[in-house]
Short mmCIF file of C-alpha atoms and ligand atoms in Angstrom, two decimals:
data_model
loop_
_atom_site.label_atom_id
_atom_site.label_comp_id
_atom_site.label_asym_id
_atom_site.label_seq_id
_atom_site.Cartn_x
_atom_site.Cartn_y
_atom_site.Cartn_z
CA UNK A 268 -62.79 14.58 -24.04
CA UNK A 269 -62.08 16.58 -27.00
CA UNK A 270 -64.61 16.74 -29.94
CA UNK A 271 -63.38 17.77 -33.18
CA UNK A 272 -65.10 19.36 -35.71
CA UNK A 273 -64.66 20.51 -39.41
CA UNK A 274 -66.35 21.62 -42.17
CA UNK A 275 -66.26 25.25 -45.19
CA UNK A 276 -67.47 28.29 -43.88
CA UNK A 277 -71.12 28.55 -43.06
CA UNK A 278 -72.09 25.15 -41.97
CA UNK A 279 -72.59 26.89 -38.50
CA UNK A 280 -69.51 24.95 -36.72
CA UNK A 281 -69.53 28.10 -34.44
CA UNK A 282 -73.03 28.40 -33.60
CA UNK A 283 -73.31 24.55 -32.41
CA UNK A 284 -70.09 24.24 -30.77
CA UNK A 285 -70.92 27.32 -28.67
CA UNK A 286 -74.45 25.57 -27.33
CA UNK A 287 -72.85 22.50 -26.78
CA UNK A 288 -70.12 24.85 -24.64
CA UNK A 289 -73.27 26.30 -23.15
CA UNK A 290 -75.21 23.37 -22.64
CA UNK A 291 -72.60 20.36 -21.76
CA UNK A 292 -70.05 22.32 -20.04
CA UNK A 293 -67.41 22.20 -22.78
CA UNK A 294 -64.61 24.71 -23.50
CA UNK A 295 -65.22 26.63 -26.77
CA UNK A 296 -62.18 26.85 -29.17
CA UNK A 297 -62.57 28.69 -32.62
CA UNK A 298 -59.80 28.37 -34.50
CA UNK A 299 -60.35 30.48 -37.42
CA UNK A 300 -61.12 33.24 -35.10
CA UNK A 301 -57.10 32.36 -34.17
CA UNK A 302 -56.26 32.94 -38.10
CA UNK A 303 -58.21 35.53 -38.46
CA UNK A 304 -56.21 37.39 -35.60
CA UNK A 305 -53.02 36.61 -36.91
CA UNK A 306 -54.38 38.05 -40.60
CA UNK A 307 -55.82 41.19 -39.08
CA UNK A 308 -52.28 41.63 -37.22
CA UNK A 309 -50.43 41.03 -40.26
CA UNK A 310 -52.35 43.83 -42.43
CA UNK A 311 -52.16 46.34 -39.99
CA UNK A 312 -48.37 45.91 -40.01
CA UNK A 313 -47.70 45.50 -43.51
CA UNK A 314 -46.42 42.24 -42.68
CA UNK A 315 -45.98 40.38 -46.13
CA UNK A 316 -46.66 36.12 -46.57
CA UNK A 317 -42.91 36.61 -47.68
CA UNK A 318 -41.15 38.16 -43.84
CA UNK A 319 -40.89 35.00 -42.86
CA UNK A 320 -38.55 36.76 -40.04
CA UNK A 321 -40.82 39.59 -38.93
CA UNK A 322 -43.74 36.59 -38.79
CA UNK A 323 -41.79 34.27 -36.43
CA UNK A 324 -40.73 37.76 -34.43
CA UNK A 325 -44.35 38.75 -34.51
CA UNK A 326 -45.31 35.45 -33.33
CA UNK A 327 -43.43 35.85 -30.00
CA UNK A 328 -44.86 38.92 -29.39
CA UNK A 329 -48.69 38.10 -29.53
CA UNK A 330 -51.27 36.79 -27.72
CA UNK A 331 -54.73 35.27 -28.84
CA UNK A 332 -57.06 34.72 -25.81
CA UNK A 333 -61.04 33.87 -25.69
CA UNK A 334 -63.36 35.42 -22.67
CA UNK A 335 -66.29 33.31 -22.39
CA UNK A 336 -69.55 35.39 -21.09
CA UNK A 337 -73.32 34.93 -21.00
CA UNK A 338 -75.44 37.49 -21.65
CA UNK A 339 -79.14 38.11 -20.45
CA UNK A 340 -80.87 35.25 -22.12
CA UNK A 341 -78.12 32.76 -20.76
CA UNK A 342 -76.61 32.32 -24.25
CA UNK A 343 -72.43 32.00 -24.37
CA UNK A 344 -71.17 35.01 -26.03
CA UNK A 345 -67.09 34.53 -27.03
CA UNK A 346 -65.23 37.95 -27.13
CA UNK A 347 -61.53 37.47 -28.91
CA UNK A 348 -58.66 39.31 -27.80
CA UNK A 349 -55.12 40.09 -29.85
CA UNK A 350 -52.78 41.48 -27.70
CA UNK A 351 -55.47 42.60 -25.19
CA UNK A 352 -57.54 44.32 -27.17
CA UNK A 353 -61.11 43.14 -28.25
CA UNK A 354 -61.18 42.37 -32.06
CA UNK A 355 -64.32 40.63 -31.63
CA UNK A 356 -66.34 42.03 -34.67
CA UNK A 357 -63.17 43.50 -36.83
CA UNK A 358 -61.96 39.83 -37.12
CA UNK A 359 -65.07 39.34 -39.47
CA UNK A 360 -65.34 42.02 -41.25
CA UNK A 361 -65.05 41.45 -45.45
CA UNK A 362 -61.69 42.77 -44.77
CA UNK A 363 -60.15 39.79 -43.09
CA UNK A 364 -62.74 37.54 -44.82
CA UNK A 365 -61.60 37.93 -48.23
CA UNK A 366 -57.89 38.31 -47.02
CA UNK A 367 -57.54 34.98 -44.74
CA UNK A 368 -57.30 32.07 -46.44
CA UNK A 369 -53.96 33.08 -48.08
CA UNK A 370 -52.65 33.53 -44.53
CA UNK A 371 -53.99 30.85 -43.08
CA UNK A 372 -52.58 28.82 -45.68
CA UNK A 373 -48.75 29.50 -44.69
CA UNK A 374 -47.42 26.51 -43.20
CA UNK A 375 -45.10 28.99 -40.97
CA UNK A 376 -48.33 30.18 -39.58
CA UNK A 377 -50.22 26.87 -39.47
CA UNK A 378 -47.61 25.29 -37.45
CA UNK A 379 -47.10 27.98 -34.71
CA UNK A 380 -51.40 28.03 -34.46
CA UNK A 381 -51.64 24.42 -34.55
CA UNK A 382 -49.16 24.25 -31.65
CA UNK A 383 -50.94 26.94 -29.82
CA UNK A 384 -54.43 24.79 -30.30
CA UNK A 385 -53.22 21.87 -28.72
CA UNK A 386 -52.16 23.71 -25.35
CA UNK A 387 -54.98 25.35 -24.89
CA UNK A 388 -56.90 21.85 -24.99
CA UNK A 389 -55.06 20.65 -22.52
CA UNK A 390 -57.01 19.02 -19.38
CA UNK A 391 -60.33 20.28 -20.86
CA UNK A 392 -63.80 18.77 -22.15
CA UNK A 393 -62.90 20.68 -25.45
CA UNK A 394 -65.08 21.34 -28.51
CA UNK A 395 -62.75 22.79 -31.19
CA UNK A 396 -63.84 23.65 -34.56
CA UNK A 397 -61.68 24.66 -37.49
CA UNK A 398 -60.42 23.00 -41.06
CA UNK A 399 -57.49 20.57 -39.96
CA UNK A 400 -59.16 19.91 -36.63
CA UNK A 401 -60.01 15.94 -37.29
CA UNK A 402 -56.82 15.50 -39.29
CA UNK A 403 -54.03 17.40 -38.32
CA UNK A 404 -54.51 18.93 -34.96
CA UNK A 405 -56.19 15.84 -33.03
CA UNK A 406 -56.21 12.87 -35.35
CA UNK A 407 -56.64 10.98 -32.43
CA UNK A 408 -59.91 13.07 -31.12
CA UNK A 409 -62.63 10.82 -29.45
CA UNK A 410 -65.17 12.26 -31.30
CA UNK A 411 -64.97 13.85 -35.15
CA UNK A 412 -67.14 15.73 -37.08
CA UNK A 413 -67.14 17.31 -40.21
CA UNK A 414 -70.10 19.45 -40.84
CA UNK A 415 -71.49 20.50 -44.73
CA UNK A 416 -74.61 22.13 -46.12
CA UNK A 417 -74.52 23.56 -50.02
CA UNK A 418 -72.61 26.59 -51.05
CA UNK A 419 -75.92 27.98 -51.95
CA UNK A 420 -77.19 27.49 -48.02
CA UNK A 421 -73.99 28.49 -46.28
CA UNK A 422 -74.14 31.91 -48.91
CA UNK A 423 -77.57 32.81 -47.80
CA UNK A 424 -76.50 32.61 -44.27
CA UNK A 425 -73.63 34.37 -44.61
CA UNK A 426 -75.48 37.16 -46.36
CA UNK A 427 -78.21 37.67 -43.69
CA UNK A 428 -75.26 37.65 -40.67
CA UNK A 429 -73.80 40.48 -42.64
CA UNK A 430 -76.92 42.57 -43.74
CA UNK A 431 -77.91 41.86 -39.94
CA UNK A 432 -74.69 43.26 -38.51
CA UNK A 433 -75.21 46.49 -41.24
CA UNK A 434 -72.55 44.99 -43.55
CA UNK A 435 -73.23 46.27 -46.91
CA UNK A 436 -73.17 43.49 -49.37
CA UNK A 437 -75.11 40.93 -51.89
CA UNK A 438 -75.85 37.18 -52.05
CA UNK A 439 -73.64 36.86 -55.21
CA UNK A 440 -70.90 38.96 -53.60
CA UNK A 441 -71.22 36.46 -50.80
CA UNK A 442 -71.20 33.27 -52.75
CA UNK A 443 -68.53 34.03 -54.82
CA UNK A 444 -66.30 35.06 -51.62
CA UNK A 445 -67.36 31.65 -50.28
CA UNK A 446 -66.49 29.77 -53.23
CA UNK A 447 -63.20 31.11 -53.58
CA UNK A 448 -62.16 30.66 -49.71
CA UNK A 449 -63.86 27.18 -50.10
CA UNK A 450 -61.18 26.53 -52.88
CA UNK A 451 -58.25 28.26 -51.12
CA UNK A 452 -59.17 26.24 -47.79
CA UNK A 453 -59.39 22.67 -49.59
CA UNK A 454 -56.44 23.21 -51.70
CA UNK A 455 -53.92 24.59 -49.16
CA UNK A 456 -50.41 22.50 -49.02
CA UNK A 457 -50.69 21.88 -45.53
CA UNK A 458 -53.58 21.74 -43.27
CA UNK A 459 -56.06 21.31 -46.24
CA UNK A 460 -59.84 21.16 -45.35
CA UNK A 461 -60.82 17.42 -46.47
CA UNK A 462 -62.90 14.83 -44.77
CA UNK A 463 -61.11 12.12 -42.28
CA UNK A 464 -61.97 8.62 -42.40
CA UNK A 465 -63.83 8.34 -39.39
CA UNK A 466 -65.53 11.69 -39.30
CA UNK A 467 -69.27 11.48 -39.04
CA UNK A 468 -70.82 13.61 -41.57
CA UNK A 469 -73.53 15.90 -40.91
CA UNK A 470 -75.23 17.79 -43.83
CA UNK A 471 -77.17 20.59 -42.18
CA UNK A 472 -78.50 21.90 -45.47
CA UNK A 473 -81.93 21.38 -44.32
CA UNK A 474 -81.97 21.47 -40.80
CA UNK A 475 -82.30 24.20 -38.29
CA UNK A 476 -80.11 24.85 -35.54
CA UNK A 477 -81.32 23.04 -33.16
CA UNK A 478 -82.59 19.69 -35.18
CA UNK A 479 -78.29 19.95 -35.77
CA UNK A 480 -77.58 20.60 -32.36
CA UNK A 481 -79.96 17.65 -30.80
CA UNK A 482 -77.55 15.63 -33.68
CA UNK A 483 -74.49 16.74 -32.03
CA UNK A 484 -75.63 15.96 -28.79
CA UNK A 485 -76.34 12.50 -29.47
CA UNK A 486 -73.25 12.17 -30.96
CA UNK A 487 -71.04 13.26 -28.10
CA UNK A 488 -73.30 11.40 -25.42
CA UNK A 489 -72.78 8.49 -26.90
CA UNK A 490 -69.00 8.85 -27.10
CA UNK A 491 -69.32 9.42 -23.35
CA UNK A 492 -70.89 6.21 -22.59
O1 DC B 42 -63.77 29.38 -39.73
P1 DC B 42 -63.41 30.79 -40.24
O2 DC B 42 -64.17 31.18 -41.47
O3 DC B 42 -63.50 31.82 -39.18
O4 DC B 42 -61.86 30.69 -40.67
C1 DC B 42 -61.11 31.79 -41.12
C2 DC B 42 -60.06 31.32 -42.13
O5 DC B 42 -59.07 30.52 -41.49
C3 DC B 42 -60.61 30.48 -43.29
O6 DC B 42 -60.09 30.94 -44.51
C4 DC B 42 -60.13 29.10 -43.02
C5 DC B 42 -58.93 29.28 -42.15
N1 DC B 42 -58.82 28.23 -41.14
C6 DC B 42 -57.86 27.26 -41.33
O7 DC B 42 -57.15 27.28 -42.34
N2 DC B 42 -57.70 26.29 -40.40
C7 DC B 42 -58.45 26.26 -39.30
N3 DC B 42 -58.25 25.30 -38.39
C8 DC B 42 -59.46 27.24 -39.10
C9 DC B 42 -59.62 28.20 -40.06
#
């Protein structure tokens, strides 16, 4: 079964998918974590949007993998390797989160990611969140979800993950980062963060994690009957 899930940054699409992983024995795929990767790489090689050459060369000569672990209280922790090394907490750093969108919006890039996505679904119970999840990777997804809360909501979250990781920042700092990757994401040529027809919409504005996860839940067991 593969569940599909969408929604702008701070909705919390990685915190629920990882207690459904946890909880109904899916496999975990984060697919920004994959763009943010392939940005991170990118930088540190002074690879421009424009080496369209060095980025197909660089594409055959990397390798995004997920370890899976849980720690002490039982809860899935997801460590993300590029090329073998754990980039775990630099891929969300204000670095890559204010550089991203721009890569991730390179069709060049989208296609070899989106390609990549799909194999690593294969013969799982998948949960795999992202932007072009419902509409471009699996269209045909048994299950799809597109998960929204306020800018104003999704900021303030942001903000306290980064003050609680020592991440020197403010709320407006962190809004208007938001904003402007909201805009880049739903305005990219391809792969464009929109809403499919059959998604079922979840605002999680005001609802806690788990009132969102029990939602989820339902949602999937009822797919499975
Ligand atoms: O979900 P995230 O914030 O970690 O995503 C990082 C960036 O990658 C963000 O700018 C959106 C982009 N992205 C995308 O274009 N398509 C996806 N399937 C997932 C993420």
């Amino acid at each position: 079964m593969i569940v599909a899930m969408d929604g702008p940054a701070g909705t919390g699409k990685g915190t629920i998918c990882k207690l459904v992983a946890e909880r109904l024995d899916f496999t975990y795929i984060d697919t920004g974590a994959m763009y943010r990767c392939i940005t991170l790489k990118m930088l540190d090689n002074d690879i421009k949007l424009e080496d369209t050459d060095k980025i197909i060369d660089m594409f055959q000569n990397t390798i995004i993998s997920f370890k899976n672990e849980k720690n002490d209280e039982g809860k899935l922790v997801q460590r993300v390797f590029l090329d073998g090394v754990d980039v775990s907490e630099e891929i969300r750093t204000p670095r890559i989160n204010e550089t991203c969108s721009p890569y991730s919006a390179l069709p060049l890039i989208r296609e070899k990611l989106v390609d990549l996505q799909r194999k690593l679904a294969v013969g799982n119970n998948v949960i795999m969140e992202g932007r072009d999840i419902t509409t471009v990777v699996f269209p045909n997804a048994e299950l799809k979800i597109y998960l929204d809360a306020t800018p104003e909501e999704r900021a303030n979250r942001r903000y306290k993950e980064l003050i609680s990781k020592g991440i020197e920042t403010t709320y407006e700092e962190t809004l208007e980062s938001l904003n402007k990757r909201d805009y880049n994401d739903m305005h990219k040529e391809v792969g464009a963060l929109k809403i499919a027809e059959d998604a079922v919409v979840v605002d999680t504005t005001n609802l806690g994690i788990e009132e969102v996860y029990e939602v989820i839940k339902n949602l999937i067991i009822d797919k499975m009957r």
